[in-house]
XYZ file of C-alpha atoms in Angstrom:
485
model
C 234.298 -5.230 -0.734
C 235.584 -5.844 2.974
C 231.930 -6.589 4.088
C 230.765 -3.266 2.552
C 227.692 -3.043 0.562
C 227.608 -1.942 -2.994
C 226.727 1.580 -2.556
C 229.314 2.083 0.176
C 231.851 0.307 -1.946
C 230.612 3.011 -4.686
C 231.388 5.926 -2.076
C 234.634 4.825 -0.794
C 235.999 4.243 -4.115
C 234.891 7.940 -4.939
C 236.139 9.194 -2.090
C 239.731 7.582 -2.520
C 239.926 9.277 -6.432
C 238.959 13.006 -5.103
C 241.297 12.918 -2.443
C 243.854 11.888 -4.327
C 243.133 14.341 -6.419
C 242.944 17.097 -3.297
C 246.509 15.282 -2.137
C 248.429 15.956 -5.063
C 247.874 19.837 -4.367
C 249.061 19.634 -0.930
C 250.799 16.522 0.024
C 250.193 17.433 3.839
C 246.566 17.659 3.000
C 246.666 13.876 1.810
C 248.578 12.488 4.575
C 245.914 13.914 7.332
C 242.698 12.576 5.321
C 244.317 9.515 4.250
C 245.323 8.625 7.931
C 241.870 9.340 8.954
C 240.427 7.706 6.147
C 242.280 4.184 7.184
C 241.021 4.500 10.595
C 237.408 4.599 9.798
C 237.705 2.177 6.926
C 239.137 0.086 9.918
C 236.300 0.724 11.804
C 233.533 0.205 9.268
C 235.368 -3.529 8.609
C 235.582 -4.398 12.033
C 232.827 -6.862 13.470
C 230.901 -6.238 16.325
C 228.722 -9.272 17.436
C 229.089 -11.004 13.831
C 228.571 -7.863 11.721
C 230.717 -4.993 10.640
C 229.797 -1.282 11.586
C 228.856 -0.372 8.009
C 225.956 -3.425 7.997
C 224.721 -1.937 11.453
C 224.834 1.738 10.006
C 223.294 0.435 6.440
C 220.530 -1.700 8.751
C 219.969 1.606 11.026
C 219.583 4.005 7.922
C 216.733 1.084 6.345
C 215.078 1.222 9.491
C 214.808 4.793 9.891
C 213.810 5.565 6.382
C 211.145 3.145 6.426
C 210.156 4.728 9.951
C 209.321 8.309 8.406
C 207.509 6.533 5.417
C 204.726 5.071 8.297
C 206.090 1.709 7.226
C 206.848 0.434 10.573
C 203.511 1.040 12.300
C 200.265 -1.554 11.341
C 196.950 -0.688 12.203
C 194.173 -2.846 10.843
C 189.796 -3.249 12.376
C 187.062 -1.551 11.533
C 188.391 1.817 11.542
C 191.692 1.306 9.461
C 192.261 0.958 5.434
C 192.433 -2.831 5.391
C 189.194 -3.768 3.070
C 186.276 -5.150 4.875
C 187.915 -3.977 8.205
C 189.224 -7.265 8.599
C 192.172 -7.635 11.159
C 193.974 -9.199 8.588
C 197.599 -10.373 9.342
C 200.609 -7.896 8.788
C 203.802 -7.519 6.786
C 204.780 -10.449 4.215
C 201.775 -12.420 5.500
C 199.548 -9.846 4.434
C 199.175 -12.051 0.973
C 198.820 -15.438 2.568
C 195.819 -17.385 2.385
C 194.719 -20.590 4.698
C 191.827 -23.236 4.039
C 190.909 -26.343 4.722
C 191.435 -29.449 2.028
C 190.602 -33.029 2.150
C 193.105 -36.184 2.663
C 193.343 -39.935 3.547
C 194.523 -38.284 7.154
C 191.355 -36.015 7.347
C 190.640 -32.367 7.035
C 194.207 -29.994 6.277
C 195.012 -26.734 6.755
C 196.605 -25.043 3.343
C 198.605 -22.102 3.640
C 198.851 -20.640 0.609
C 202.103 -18.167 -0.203
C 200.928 -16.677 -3.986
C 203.721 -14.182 -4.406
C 206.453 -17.604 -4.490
C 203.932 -20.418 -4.726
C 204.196 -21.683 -1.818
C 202.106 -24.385 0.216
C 202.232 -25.225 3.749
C 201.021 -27.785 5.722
C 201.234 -27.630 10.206
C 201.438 -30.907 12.252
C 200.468 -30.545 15.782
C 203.095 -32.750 17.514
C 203.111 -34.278 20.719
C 206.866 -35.989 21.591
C 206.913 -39.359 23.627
C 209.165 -37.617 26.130
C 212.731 -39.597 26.977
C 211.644 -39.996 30.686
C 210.641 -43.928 30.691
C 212.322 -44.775 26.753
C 215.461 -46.648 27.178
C 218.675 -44.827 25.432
C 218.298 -47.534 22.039
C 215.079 -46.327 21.615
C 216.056 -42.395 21.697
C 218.941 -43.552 19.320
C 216.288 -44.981 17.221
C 214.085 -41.574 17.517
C 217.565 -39.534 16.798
C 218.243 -41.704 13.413
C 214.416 -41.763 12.227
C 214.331 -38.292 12.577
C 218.043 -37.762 10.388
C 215.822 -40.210 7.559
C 213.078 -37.149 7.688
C 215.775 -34.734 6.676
C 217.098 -36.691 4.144
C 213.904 -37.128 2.806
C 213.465 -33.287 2.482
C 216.587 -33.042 0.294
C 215.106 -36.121 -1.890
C 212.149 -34.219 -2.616
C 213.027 -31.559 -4.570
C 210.015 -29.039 -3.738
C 210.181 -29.021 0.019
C 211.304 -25.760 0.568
C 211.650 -25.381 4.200
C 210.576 -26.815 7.592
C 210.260 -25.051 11.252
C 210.102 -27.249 14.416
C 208.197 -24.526 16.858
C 208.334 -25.670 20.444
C 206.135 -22.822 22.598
C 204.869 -21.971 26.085
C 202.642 -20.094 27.236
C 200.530 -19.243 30.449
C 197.500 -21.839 30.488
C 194.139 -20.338 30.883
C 192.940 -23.916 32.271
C 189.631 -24.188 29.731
C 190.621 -26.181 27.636
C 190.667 -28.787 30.041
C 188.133 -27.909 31.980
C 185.968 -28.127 28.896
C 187.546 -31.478 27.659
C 186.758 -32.926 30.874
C 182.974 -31.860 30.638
C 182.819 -33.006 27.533
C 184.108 -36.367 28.564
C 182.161 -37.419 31.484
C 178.629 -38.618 31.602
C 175.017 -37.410 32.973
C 174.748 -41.029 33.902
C 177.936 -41.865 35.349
C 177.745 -42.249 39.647
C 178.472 -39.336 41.708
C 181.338 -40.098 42.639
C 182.901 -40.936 39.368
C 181.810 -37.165 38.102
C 183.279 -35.415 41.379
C 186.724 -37.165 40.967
C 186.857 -36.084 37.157
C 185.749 -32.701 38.055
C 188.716 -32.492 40.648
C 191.471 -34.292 38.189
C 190.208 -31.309 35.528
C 190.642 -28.621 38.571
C 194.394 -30.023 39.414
C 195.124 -30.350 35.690
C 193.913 -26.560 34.784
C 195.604 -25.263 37.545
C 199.051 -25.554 35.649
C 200.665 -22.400 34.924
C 202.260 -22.491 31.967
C 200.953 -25.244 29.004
C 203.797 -26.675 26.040
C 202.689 -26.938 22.378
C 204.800 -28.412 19.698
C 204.077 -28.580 16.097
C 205.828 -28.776 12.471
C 205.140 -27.138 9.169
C 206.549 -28.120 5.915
C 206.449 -25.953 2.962
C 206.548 -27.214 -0.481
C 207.291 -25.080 -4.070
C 205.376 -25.699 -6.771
C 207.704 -27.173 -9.080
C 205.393 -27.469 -12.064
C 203.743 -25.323 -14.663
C 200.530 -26.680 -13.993
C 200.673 -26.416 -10.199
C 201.860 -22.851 -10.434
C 198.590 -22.248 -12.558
C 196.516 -23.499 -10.859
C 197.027 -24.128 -6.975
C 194.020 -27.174 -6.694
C 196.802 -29.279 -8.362
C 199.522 -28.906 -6.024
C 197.273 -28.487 -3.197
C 195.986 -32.756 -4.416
C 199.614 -33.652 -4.866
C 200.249 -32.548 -1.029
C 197.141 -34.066 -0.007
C 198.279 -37.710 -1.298
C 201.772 -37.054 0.307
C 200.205 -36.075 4.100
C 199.280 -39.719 5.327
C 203.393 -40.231 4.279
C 204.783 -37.516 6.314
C 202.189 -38.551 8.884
C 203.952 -41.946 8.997
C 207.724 -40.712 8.804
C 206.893 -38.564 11.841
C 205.492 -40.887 14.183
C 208.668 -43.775 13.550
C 210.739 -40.577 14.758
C 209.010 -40.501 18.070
C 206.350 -38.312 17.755
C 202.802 -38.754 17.882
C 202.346 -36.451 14.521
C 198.397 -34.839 13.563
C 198.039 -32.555 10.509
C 196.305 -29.458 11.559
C 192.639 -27.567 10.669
C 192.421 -24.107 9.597
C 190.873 -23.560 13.084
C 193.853 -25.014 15.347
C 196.079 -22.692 12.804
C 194.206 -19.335 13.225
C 194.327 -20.513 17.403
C 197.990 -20.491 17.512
C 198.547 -17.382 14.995
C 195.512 -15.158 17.005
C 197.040 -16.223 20.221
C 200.845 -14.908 19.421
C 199.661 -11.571 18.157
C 196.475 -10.828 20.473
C 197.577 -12.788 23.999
C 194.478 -11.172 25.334
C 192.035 -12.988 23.063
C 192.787 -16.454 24.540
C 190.710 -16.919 26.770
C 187.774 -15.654 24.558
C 189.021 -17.681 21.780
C 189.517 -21.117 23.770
C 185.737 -20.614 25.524
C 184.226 -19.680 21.885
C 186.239 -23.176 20.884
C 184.177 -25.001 23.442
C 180.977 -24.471 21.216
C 179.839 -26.596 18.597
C 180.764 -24.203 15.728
C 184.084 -23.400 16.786
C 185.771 -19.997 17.803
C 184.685 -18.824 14.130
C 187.491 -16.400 13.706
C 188.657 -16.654 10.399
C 192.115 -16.035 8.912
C 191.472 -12.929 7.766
C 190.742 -11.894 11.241
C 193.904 -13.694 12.686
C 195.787 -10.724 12.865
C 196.607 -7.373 15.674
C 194.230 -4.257 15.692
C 197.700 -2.318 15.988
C 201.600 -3.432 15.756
C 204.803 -1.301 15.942
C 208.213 -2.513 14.996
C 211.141 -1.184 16.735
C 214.985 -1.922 16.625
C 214.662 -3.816 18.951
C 211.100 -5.128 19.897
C 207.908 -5.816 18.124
C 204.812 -4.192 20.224
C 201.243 -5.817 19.117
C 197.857 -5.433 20.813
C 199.008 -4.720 24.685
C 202.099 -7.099 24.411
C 205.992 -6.356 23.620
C 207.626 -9.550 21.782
C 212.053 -9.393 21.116
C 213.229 -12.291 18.877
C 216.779 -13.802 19.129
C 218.173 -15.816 16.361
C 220.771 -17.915 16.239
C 224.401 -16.629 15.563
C 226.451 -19.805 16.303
C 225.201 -23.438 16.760
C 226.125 -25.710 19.793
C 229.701 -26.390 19.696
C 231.880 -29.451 20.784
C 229.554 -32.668 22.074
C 226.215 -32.267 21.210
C 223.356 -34.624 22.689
C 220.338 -35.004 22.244
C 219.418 -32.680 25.210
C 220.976 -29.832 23.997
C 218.230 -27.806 23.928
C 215.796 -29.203 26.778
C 216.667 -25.785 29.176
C 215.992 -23.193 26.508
C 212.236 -25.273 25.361
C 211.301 -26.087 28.557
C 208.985 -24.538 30.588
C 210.077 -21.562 32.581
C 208.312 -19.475 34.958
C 210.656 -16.782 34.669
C 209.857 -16.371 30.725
C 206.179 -17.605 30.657
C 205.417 -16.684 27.160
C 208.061 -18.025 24.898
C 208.779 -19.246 21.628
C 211.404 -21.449 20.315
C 211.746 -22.513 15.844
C 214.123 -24.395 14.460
C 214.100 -23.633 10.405
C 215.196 -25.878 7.855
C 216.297 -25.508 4.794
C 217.500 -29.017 3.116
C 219.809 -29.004 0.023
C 219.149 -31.267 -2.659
C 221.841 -34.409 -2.868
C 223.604 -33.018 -5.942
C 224.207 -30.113 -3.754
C 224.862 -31.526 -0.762
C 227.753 -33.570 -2.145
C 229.319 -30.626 -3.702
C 229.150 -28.655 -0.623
C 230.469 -31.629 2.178
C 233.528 -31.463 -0.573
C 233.890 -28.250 -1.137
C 233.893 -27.721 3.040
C 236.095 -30.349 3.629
C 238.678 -29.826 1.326
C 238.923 -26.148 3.158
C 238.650 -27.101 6.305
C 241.627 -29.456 5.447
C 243.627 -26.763 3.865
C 243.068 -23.987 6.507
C 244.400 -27.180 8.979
C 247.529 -27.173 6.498
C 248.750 -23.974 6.566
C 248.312 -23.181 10.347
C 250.397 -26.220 10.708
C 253.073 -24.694 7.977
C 253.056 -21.090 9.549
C 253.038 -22.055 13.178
C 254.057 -24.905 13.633
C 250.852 -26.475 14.923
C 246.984 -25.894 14.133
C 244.928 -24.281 16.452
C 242.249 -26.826 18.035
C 239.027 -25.269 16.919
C 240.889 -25.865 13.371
C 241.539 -29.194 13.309
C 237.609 -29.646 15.204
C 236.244 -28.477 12.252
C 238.197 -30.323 10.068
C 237.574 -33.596 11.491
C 234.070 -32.608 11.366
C 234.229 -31.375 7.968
C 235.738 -35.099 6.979
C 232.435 -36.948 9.044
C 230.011 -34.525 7.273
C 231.608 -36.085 3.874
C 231.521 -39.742 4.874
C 227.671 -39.289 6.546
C 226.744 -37.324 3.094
C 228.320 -40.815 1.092
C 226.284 -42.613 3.320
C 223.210 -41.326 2.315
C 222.748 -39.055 4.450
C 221.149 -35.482 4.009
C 222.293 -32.178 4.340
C 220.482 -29.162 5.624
C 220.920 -25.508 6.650
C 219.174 -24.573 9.798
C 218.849 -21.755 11.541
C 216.973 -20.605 15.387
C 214.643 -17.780 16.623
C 213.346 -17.610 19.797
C 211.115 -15.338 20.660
C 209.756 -14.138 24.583
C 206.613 -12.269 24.688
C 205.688 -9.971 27.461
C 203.070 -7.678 28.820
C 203.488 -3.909 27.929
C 203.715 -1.349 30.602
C 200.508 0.095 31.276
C 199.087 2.661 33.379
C 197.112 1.461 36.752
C 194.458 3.305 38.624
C 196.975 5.666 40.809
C 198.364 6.697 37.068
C 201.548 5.132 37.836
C 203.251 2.985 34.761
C 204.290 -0.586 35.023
C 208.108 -1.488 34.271
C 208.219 -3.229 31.764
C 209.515 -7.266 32.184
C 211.447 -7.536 28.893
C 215.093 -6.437 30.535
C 214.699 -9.412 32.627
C 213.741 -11.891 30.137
C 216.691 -10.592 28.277
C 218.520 -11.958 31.185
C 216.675 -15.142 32.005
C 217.355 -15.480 28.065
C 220.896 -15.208 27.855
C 221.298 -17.868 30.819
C 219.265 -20.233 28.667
C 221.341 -19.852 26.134
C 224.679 -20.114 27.709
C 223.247 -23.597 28.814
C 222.573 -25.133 25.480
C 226.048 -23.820 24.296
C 224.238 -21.337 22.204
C 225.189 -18.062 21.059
C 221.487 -15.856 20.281
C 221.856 -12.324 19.556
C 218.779 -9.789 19.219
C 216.849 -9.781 15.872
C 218.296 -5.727 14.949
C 215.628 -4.063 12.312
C 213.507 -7.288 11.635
C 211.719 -8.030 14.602
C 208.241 -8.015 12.603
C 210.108 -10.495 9.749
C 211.393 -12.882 12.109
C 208.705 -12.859 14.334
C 206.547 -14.251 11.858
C 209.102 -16.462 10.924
C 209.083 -17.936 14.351
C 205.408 -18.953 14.034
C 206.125 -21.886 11.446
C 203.090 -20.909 8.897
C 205.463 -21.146 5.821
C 207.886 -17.666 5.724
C 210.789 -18.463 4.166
C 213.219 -15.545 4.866
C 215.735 -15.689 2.384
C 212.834 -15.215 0.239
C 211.607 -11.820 1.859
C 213.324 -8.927 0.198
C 212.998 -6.961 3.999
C 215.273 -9.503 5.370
C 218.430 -8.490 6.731
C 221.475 -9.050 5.120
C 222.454 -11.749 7.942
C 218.901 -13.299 7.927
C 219.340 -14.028 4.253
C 222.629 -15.990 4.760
């Protein structure tokens, strides 16, 4: 009731009867309480940044009692509880499992959710870029990619999907080993000096771009929910398909190994084991740090911030999409690379809704939409723009949808990662950088006609959201009330 939960609802409503009760003793007595009982019912309804005060209060009070039951503080290695001493990953990826499978496209990483049987597969993606394509062909990319959505609502166990587009500061061995591993004993002189100076100028770039895609799939089946080989060869026959659908859209699309998956995952949650991790890659048996071992020694969750192994991460999500015009461009200054926010993360999630429901919805909106248009116009006079906006894109949503086209809920985090503040040699303690990335972030976001707002009591939740290895989050019971909308 008015935004409240159902234990608040419980209290007011008990509240109302006793002083009623109280009031008809002393009618004074009910006037006072009942005038100061409408002003903080006011104030518990009124929003502040897209919530009321009662769903801050209710998300405060979670927090803190989970803070004085240890719950918000992760400590795994040798010398914790975790069996085997593994540094296993924390929170709701504490159950997953990854390992590699066989397909027509080659060796597969299989992330394995058993608590909602859940499989996900990551594509490493490398975009064309729009520098040298003429605007046709980006219209082309821009449709082929709407046919990939729609093809998520046609299958009815694809779950979810999360674009990740991420920087972060380049350690410069990678190249420097691909280029070794490229060039020749035999090859002149010359030849070998020139490729060792192109690998020098390439690994001298401060900040490197990845880009990659997972799609998560529910097993829809008795048998595949019995036994996860069977759903695990259903996906396998499906990959070289996706594989295709991807690159007509543009991209240059690779499914990943359980190696290239732990890389990514180690790297957001120990930023100080890259470089060991990348020159262990270099050998011929890999980095050899499992998935078990993917994970931080120690991680904290605060309001506010997530602090793991020497690093403070903040995620944003989305609280309003892009309005009016939106282009294809849209989000080019909040992905791009920025020296100002080396360490960043930006996901797009997914969610498609199947075509039965996605007709039922585009109707649904725009017959409200209409309506809402209606009686501004009958109460004063005229409808408000941002009305009739929504209306008229209410009405296109409808036509697209008869079209064949898909519908699909999507949400944003972004997520900047930063160096804690540590204490040098004269015992002096660094500032900390995450005020100013705050700032750098809300310029980014002002750009790409965004409206972010900080992740409040799931940082650790939508944090791992953010790395696109299959967390749904309207299927995590610790998700915020907002989070699960």
């Amino acid at each position: 009731m008015f935004g409240l939960n159902l234990w608040m609802t419980i209290a007011m409503l008990i509240w109302l009867s006793v002083l009623f009760i109280l009031g008809a003793m002393s009618p004074m007595f009910l006037v006072g309480w009942l005038v100061l009982g409408i002003i903080a019912g006011v104030a518990m309804v009124m929003k502040i940044d897209g919530r009321t005060l009662a769903e801050w209060s209710s998300l405060t009070m979670q927090f803190n009692r989970a803070k004085k039951k240890g719950k918000t503080v992760y400590r795994s290695g040798p010398f914790s509880n975790i069996p085997g001493g593994h540094y296993r990953l924390p929170g709701v990826l504490a159950t997953f499992s990854c390992a590699d499978r066989r397909s027509l496209a080659g060796p597969f990483a299989v992330i394995h959710n058993p608590r909602d049987h859940e499989f996900t597969v990551v594509f490493d993606i490398k975009p064309q870029g729009m520098d040298l394509a003429d605007p046709d062909v980006v219209d082309g990319w821009v449709d082929q990619w709407g046919g990939v959505l729609t093809s998520w609502g046609e299958d009815a166990d694809v779950v979810g999907a999360t674009a990740v587009v991420e920087t972060f500061p380049s350690s410069g061995m990678k190249v420097t080993t691909e280029v070794r591993r490229i060039t020749s004993p035999q090859a002149p002189e010359l030849a070998q000096r020139i490729m060792a100076e192109a690998g020098d100028m390439q690994s001298n770039q401060r900040l490197e771009m990845s880009c990659r895609l997972s799609i998560t799939v529910k097993a829809d089946t008795e048998a595949k929910r019995r036994d996860a080989t069977v759903a695990v060869a259903d996906l396998a026959r499906r990959i070289p398909h996706m594989v295709n659908r991807l690159n007509a859209a543009g991209v240059s699309a690779r499914v990943m190994t359980t190696e290239e998956v732990v890389t990514f995952v180690k790297r957001a949650y120990s930023s100080a084991s890259q470089v060991d991790m990348e020159l262990a890659a270099a050998e011929p048996g890999g980095h050899g740090v499992e998935w078990v071992d993917a994970g931080p020694s120690h991680a904290e969750q605060t309001l506010t911030t997530y602090v793991h192994d020497g690093a403070i991460s903040s995620t944003w999500e989305m609280r309003e999409p892009p309005r009016g015009y939106v282009g294809h461009q849209v989000l080019r200054p909040l992905t791009a690379r920025n020296d100002d926010m080396p360490t960043k993360r930006v996901a797009i999630c997914y969610r498609p809704h199947s075509g039965a429901d996605a007709a039922r919805l585009v109707d649904s909106d725009a017959n409200n939409k209409t309506e809402k248009v209606k009686q501004e116009r009958q109460y004063r006079k005229f409808a408000r723009a941002k009305s009739e906006q929504d209306a008229a894109a209410a009405a296109n949503a409808r036509h697209a949808e008869a079209m064949g086209h898909g519908l699909t809920r999507f949400g944003m985090f972004v997520t900047t990662t930063v160096p804690a503040p540590a204490v040098g040699p004269d015992g002096q303690v660094s500032e900390s950088r995450l005020p100013d990335t705050e700032a750098v972030m809300k310029s980014l976001a002002q750009r790409g006609r965004l409206r972010l707002r900080r992740c409040y009591a799931s940082q650790q939740i939508s944090f791992a959201a953010g790395l696109g290895i299959g967390v749904i989050v309207p299927n995590q019971a610790t998700a915020s009330a907002l989070l699960k909308a």
